[in-house]
mmCIF file with all atom_site columns, C-alpha atoms in Angstrom:
data_model
loop_
_atom_site.group_PDB
_atom_site.id
_atom_site.type_symbol
_atom_site.label_atom_id
_atom_site.label_alt_id
_atom_site.label_comp_id
_atom_site.label_asym_id
_atom_site.label_entity_id
_atom_site.label_seq_id
_atom_site.pdbx_PDB_ins_code
_atom_site.Cartn_x
_atom_site.Cartn_y
_atom_site.Cartn_z
_atom_site.occupancy
_atom_site.B_iso_or_equiv
_atom_site.pdbx_formal_charge
_atom_site.auth_seq_id
_atom_site.auth_comp_id
_atom_site.auth_asym_id
_atom_site.auth_atom_id
_atom_site.pdbx_PDB_model_num
ATOM 1   C CA . MET I 1 1   ? -9.788  -16.441 -4.291  1.00 56.00 ? 204 MET I CA 1
ATOM 2   C CA . ALA I 1 2   ? -9.914  -16.403 -0.095  1.00 60.00 ? 205 ALA I CA 1
ATOM 3   C CA . ASN I 1 3   ? -6.273  -16.985 0.412   1.00 62.00 ? 206 ASN I CA 1
ATOM 4   C CA . HIS I 1 4   ? -5.414  -14.201 -2.567  1.00 65.00 ? 207 HIS I CA 1
ATOM 5   C CA . GLN I 1 5   ? -8.098  -11.579 -0.393  1.00 74.00 ? 208 GLN I CA 1
ATOM 6   C CA . ALA I 1 6   ? -6.420  -12.499 3.030   1.00 72.00 ? 209 ALA I CA 1
ATOM 7   C CA . ALA I 1 7   ? -3.438  -12.020 1.987   1.00 79.00 ? 210 ALA I CA 1
ATOM 8   C CA . LEU I 1 8   ? -4.388  -8.356  0.903   1.00 88.00 ? 211 LEU I CA 1
ATOM 9   C CA . ASP I 1 9   ? -5.589  -7.911  3.876   1.00 91.00 ? 212 ASP I CA 1
ATOM 10  C CA . GLY I 1 10  ? -2.370  -7.888  5.624   1.00 92.00 ? 213 GLY I CA 1
ATOM 11  C CA . VAL I 1 11  ? -0.556  -5.224  2.775   1.00 93.00 ? 214 VAL I CA 1
ATOM 12  C CA . PHE I 1 12  ? -3.330  -2.868  3.681   1.00 93.00 ? 215 PHE I CA 1
ATOM 13  C CA . TYR I 1 13  ? -3.351  -3.459  7.525   1.00 95.00 ? 216 TYR I CA 1
ATOM 14  C CA . ALA I 1 14  ? 0.950   -2.935  6.945   1.00 96.00 ? 217 ALA I CA 1
ATOM 15  C CA . LEU I 1 15  ? 0.604   0.016   5.904   1.00 95.00 ? 218 LEU I CA 1
ATOM 16  C CA . SER I 1 16  ? -2.065  1.259   7.619   1.00 96.00 ? 219 SER I CA 1
ATOM 17  C CA . ASP I 1 17  ? 0.577   2.488   9.982   1.00 97.00 ? 220 ASP I CA 1
ATOM 18  C CA . ALA I 1 18  ? 2.628   6.109   9.213   1.00 97.00 ? 221 ALA I CA 1
ATOM 19  C CA . THR I 1 19  ? 6.506   4.166   10.604  1.00 98.00 ? 222 THR I CA 1
ATOM 20  C CA . ARG I 1 20  ? 5.461   1.234   8.726   1.00 98.00 ? 223 ARG I CA 1
ATOM 21  C CA . ARG I 1 21  ? 4.773   2.596   5.341   1.00 97.00 ? 224 ARG I CA 1
ATOM 22  C CA . ALA I 1 22  ? 7.956   5.666   6.427   1.00 98.00 ? 225 ALA I CA 1
ATOM 23  C CA . VAL I 1 23  ? 9.971   2.149   6.385   1.00 98.00 ? 226 VAL I CA 1
ATOM 24  C CA . ILE I 1 24  ? 8.636   0.733   2.582   1.00 97.00 ? 227 ILE I CA 1
ATOM 25  C CA . GLN I 1 25  ? 8.604   4.723   1.074   1.00 97.00 ? 228 GLN I CA 1
ATOM 26  C CA . ARG I 1 26  ? 12.988  4.045   2.110   1.00 97.00 ? 229 ARG I CA 1
ATOM 27  C CA . LEU I 1 27  ? 13.328  0.823   1.368   1.00 98.00 ? 230 LEU I CA 1
ATOM 28  C CA . GLY I 1 28  ? 12.183  2.080   -2.145  1.00 95.00 ? 231 GLY I CA 1
ATOM 29  C CA . GLN I 1 29  ? 16.151  3.339   -2.275  1.00 96.00 ? 232 GLN I CA 1
ATOM 30  C CA . GLY I 1 30  ? 17.127  -0.020  -1.620  1.00 97.00 ? 233 GLY I CA 1
ATOM 31  C CA . PRO I 1 31  ? 18.379  -2.418  0.969   1.00 98.00 ? 234 PRO I CA 1
ATOM 32  C CA . ALA I 1 32  ? 18.663  -0.818  4.553   1.00 98.00 ? 235 ALA I CA 1
ATOM 33  C CA . THR I 1 33  ? 20.314  -1.944  7.895   1.00 97.00 ? 236 THR I CA 1
ATOM 34  C CA . VAL I 1 34  ? 17.510  -2.488  10.881  1.00 97.00 ? 237 VAL I CA 1
ATOM 35  C CA . SER I 1 35  ? 20.273  0.436   12.439  1.00 96.00 ? 238 SER I CA 1
ATOM 36  C CA . GLU I 1 36  ? 19.426  3.252   9.268   1.00 97.00 ? 239 GLU I CA 1
ATOM 37  C CA . LEU I 1 37  ? 16.106  2.481   9.188   1.00 98.00 ? 240 LEU I CA 1
ATOM 38  C CA . SER I 1 38  ? 15.227  2.836   13.088  1.00 97.00 ? 241 SER I CA 1
ATOM 39  C CA . LYS I 1 39  ? 17.219  6.474   13.192  1.00 96.00 ? 242 LYS I CA 1
ATOM 40  C CA . PRO I 1 40  ? 14.259  9.127   11.736  1.00 96.00 ? 243 PRO I CA 1
ATOM 41  C CA . PHE I 1 41  ? 12.013  7.227   14.594  1.00 96.00 ? 244 PHE I CA 1
ATOM 42  C CA . ASP I 1 42  ? 11.384  7.770   18.375  1.00 95.00 ? 245 ASP I CA 1
ATOM 43  C CA . MET I 1 43  ? 10.474  5.034   19.404  1.00 96.00 ? 246 MET I CA 1
ATOM 44  C CA . ALA I 1 44  ? 12.761  2.032   21.386  1.00 96.00 ? 247 ALA I CA 1
ATOM 45  C CA . LEU I 1 45  ? 14.350  -0.586  18.944  1.00 95.00 ? 248 LEU I CA 1
ATOM 46  C CA . PRO I 1 46  ? 12.653  -3.270  20.309  1.00 96.00 ? 249 PRO I CA 1
ATOM 47  C CA . SER I 1 47  ? 9.233   -1.250  19.480  1.00 97.00 ? 250 SER I CA 1
ATOM 48  C CA . PHE I 1 48  ? 10.782  -0.401  16.277  1.00 98.00 ? 251 PHE I CA 1
ATOM 49  C CA . MET I 1 49  ? 10.867  -4.051  15.967  1.00 97.00 ? 252 MET I CA 1
ATOM 50  C CA . LYS I 1 50  ? 7.161   -4.815  15.850  1.00 98.00 ? 253 LYS I CA 1
ATOM 51  C CA . HIS I 1 51  ? 6.037   -3.236  13.471  1.00 98.00 ? 254 HIS I CA 1
ATOM 52  C CA . LEU I 1 52  ? 9.501   -5.076  11.092  1.00 98.00 ? 255 LEU I CA 1
ATOM 53  C CA . ARG I 1 53  ? 7.910   -8.159  11.686  1.00 97.00 ? 256 ARG I CA 1
ATOM 54  C CA . VAL I 1 54  ? 3.989   -6.651  10.704  1.00 98.00 ? 257 VAL I CA 1
ATOM 55  C CA . LEU I 1 55  ? 6.563   -6.301  7.402   1.00 98.00 ? 258 LEU I CA 1
ATOM 56  C CA . GLU I 1 56  ? 8.145   -9.600  7.815   1.00 97.00 ? 259 GLU I CA 1
ATOM 57  C CA . ALA I 1 57  ? 4.454   -11.519 7.962   1.00 96.00 ? 260 ALA I CA 1
ATOM 58  C CA . ASN I 1 58  ? 3.061   -10.002 5.558   1.00 95.00 ? 261 ASN I CA 1
ATOM 59  C CA . ASP I 1 59  ? 6.036   -10.355 3.126   1.00 94.00 ? 262 ASP I CA 1
ATOM 60  C CA . LEU I 1 60  ? 6.311   -6.863  1.899   1.00 97.00 ? 263 LEU I CA 1
ATOM 61  C CA . ILE I 1 61  ? 10.154  -6.996  3.289   1.00 97.00 ? 264 ILE I CA 1
ATOM 62  C CA . HIS I 1 62  ? 12.319  -9.626  3.904   1.00 96.00 ? 265 HIS I CA 1
ATOM 63  C CA . SER I 1 63  ? 15.714  -9.800  5.702   1.00 96.00 ? 266 SER I CA 1
ATOM 64  C CA . THR I 1 64  ? 19.110  -11.479 6.304   1.00 97.00 ? 267 THR I CA 1
ATOM 65  C CA . LYS I 1 65  ? 21.469  -11.889 8.855   1.00 96.00 ? 268 LYS I CA 1
ATOM 66  C CA . THR I 1 66  ? 25.342  -11.793 8.270   1.00 95.00 ? 269 THR I CA 1
ATOM 67  C CA . GLY I 1 67  ? 27.138  -10.961 11.857  1.00 95.00 ? 270 GLY I CA 1
ATOM 68  C CA . ARG I 1 68  ? 24.889  -9.000  14.227  1.00 94.00 ? 271 ARG I CA 1
ATOM 69  C CA . LEU I 1 69  ? 23.755  -6.982  10.854  1.00 95.00 ? 272 LEU I CA 1
ATOM 70  C CA . ARG I 1 70  ? 20.318  -7.252  9.602   1.00 96.00 ? 273 ARG I CA 1
ATOM 71  C CA . THR I 1 71  ? 19.823  -5.996  6.593   1.00 98.00 ? 274 THR I CA 1
ATOM 72  C CA . CYS I 1 72  ? 15.592  -5.493  4.817   1.00 98.00 ? 275 CYS I CA 1
ATOM 73  C CA . GLN I 1 73  ? 14.654  -5.623  1.795   1.00 97.00 ? 276 GLN I CA 1
ATOM 74  C CA . VAL I 1 74  ? 11.331  -4.376  -0.011  1.00 97.00 ? 277 VAL I CA 1
ATOM 75  C CA . ASN I 1 75  ? 9.554   -7.020  -1.648  1.00 95.00 ? 278 ASN I CA 1
ATOM 76  C CA . PRO I 1 76  ? 8.099   -5.274  -5.248  1.00 92.00 ? 279 PRO I CA 1
ATOM 77  C CA . LYS I 1 77  ? 6.360   -8.203  -5.813  1.00 90.00 ? 280 LYS I CA 1
ATOM 78  C CA . ARG I 1 78  ? 3.449   -8.076  -1.931  1.00 89.00 ? 281 ARG I CA 1
ATOM 79  C CA . LEU I 1 79  ? 3.713   -3.861  -3.263  1.00 89.00 ? 282 LEU I CA 1
ATOM 80  C CA . ARG I 1 80  ? 2.558   -4.651  -6.612  1.00 88.00 ? 283 ARG I CA 1
ATOM 81  C CA . ALA I 1 81  ? -0.118  -7.019  -5.725  1.00 85.00 ? 284 ALA I CA 1
ATOM 82  C CA . ALA I 1 82  ? -2.017  -3.541  -3.642  1.00 87.00 ? 285 ALA I CA 1
ATOM 83  C CA . GLU I 1 83  ? -1.264  -2.028  -6.450  1.00 89.00 ? 286 GLU I CA 1
ATOM 84  C CA . SER I 1 84  ? -3.050  -3.612  -9.447  1.00 87.00 ? 287 SER I CA 1
ATOM 85  C CA . TRP I 1 85  ? -6.474  -3.887  -5.965  1.00 87.00 ? 288 TRP I CA 1
ATOM 86  C CA . MET I 1 86  ? -6.306  -0.660  -6.386  1.00 86.00 ? 289 MET I CA 1
ATOM 87  C CA . ALA I 1 87  ? -6.085  0.250   -9.923  1.00 90.00 ? 290 ALA I CA 1
ATOM 88  C CA . GLU I 1 88  ? -8.769  -1.719  -10.758 1.00 84.00 ? 291 GLU I CA 1
ATOM 89  C CA . GLN I 1 89  ? -11.668 -0.233  -8.117  1.00 80.00 ? 292 GLN I CA 1
ATOM 90  C CA . ARG I 1 90  ? -10.350 3.619   -9.761  1.00 84.00 ? 293 ARG I CA 1
ATOM 91  C CA . ALA I 1 91  ? -11.256 1.687   -13.276 1.00 79.00 ? 294 ALA I CA 1
ATOM 92  C CA . LEU I 1 92  ? -15.324 0.808   -11.452 1.00 81.00 ? 295 LEU I CA 1
ATOM 93  C CA . TRP I 1 93  ? -15.607 3.798   -9.836  1.00 86.00 ? 296 TRP I CA 1
ATOM 94  C CA . GLU I 1 94  ? -13.929 6.149   -12.728 1.00 85.00 ? 297 GLU I CA 1
ATOM 95  C CA . ALA I 1 95  ? -16.512 4.584   -15.388 1.00 80.00 ? 298 ALA I CA 1
ATOM 96  C CA . ARG I 1 96  ? -18.967 4.444   -13.185 1.00 82.00 ? 299 ARG I CA 1
ATOM 97  C CA . SER I 1 97  ? -18.089 9.018   -12.466 1.00 84.00 ? 300 SER I CA 1
ATOM 98  C CA . ASP I 1 98  ? -17.774 8.856   -16.752 1.00 75.00 ? 301 ASP I CA 1
ATOM 99  C CA . ARG I 1 99  ? -21.084 7.005   -16.947 1.00 83.00 ? 302 ARG I CA 1
ATOM 100 C CA . LEU I 1 100 ? -22.833 9.642   -14.042 1.00 82.00 ? 303 LEU I CA 1
ATOM 101 C CA . GLU I 1 101 ? -21.822 12.751  -16.553 1.00 82.00 ? 304 GLU I CA 1
ATOM 102 C CA . ASP I 1 102 ? -22.287 11.195  -19.854 1.00 78.00 ? 305 ASP I CA 1
ATOM 103 C CA . LEU I 1 103 ? -26.619 11.168  -16.758 1.00 82.00 ? 306 LEU I CA 1
ATOM 104 C CA . VAL I 1 104 ? -26.017 14.406  -16.016 1.00 85.00 ? 307 VAL I CA 1
ATOM 105 C CA . THR I 1 105 ? -24.868 15.487  -19.701 1.00 83.00 ? 308 THR I CA 1
ATOM 106 C CA . LYS I 1 106 ? -27.823 14.011  -21.106 1.00 81.00 ? 309 LYS I CA 1
ATOM 107 C CA . LEU I 1 107 ? -31.355 15.754  -18.455 1.00 83.00 ? 310 LEU I CA 1
ATOM 108 C CA . HIS I 1 108 ? -28.881 19.147  -18.860 1.00 84.00 ? 311 HIS I CA 1
ATOM 109 C CA . GLN I 1 109 ? -29.306 18.924  -22.419 1.00 84.00 ? 312 GLN I CA 1
ATOM 110 C CA . LYS I 1 110 ? -32.788 17.355  -22.599 1.00 80.00 ? 313 LYS I CA 1
ATOM 111 C CA . GLU I 1 111 ? -34.169 20.455  -19.787 1.00 83.00 ? 314 GLU I CA 1
ATOM 112 C CA . LYS I 1 112 ? -32.218 23.339  -21.776 1.00 84.00 ? 315 LYS I CA 1
ATOM 113 C CA . SER I 1 113 ? -34.524 21.404  -25.135 1.00 83.00 ? 316 SER I CA 1
ATOM 114 C CA . ARG I 1 114 ? -37.681 22.377  -22.836 1.00 76.00 ? 317 ARG I CA 1
#
């Protein structure tokens, strides 16, 4: 369980940065080279590579090198783990919200009947 939690922490840390989220979003369209991924960003390549290393270290992407080209690809399994956690949280809060709504409705009806 602790290992799963640490992995999930890493996923959310990696996704906490707008540049890294944009990279994941772009890779959702399919694999891309590092130079293709870095084009939209106004930063030096070494700075951009740091973002890719964070994504790779947290298993959100993986890359392969063929000659001088490094191609990146998203790991959807890791994204599904984060999505699953968020769905569980959403279900909890929706259930709490539904119970609160029921309570408020009952209290309102009780107040009206007085």
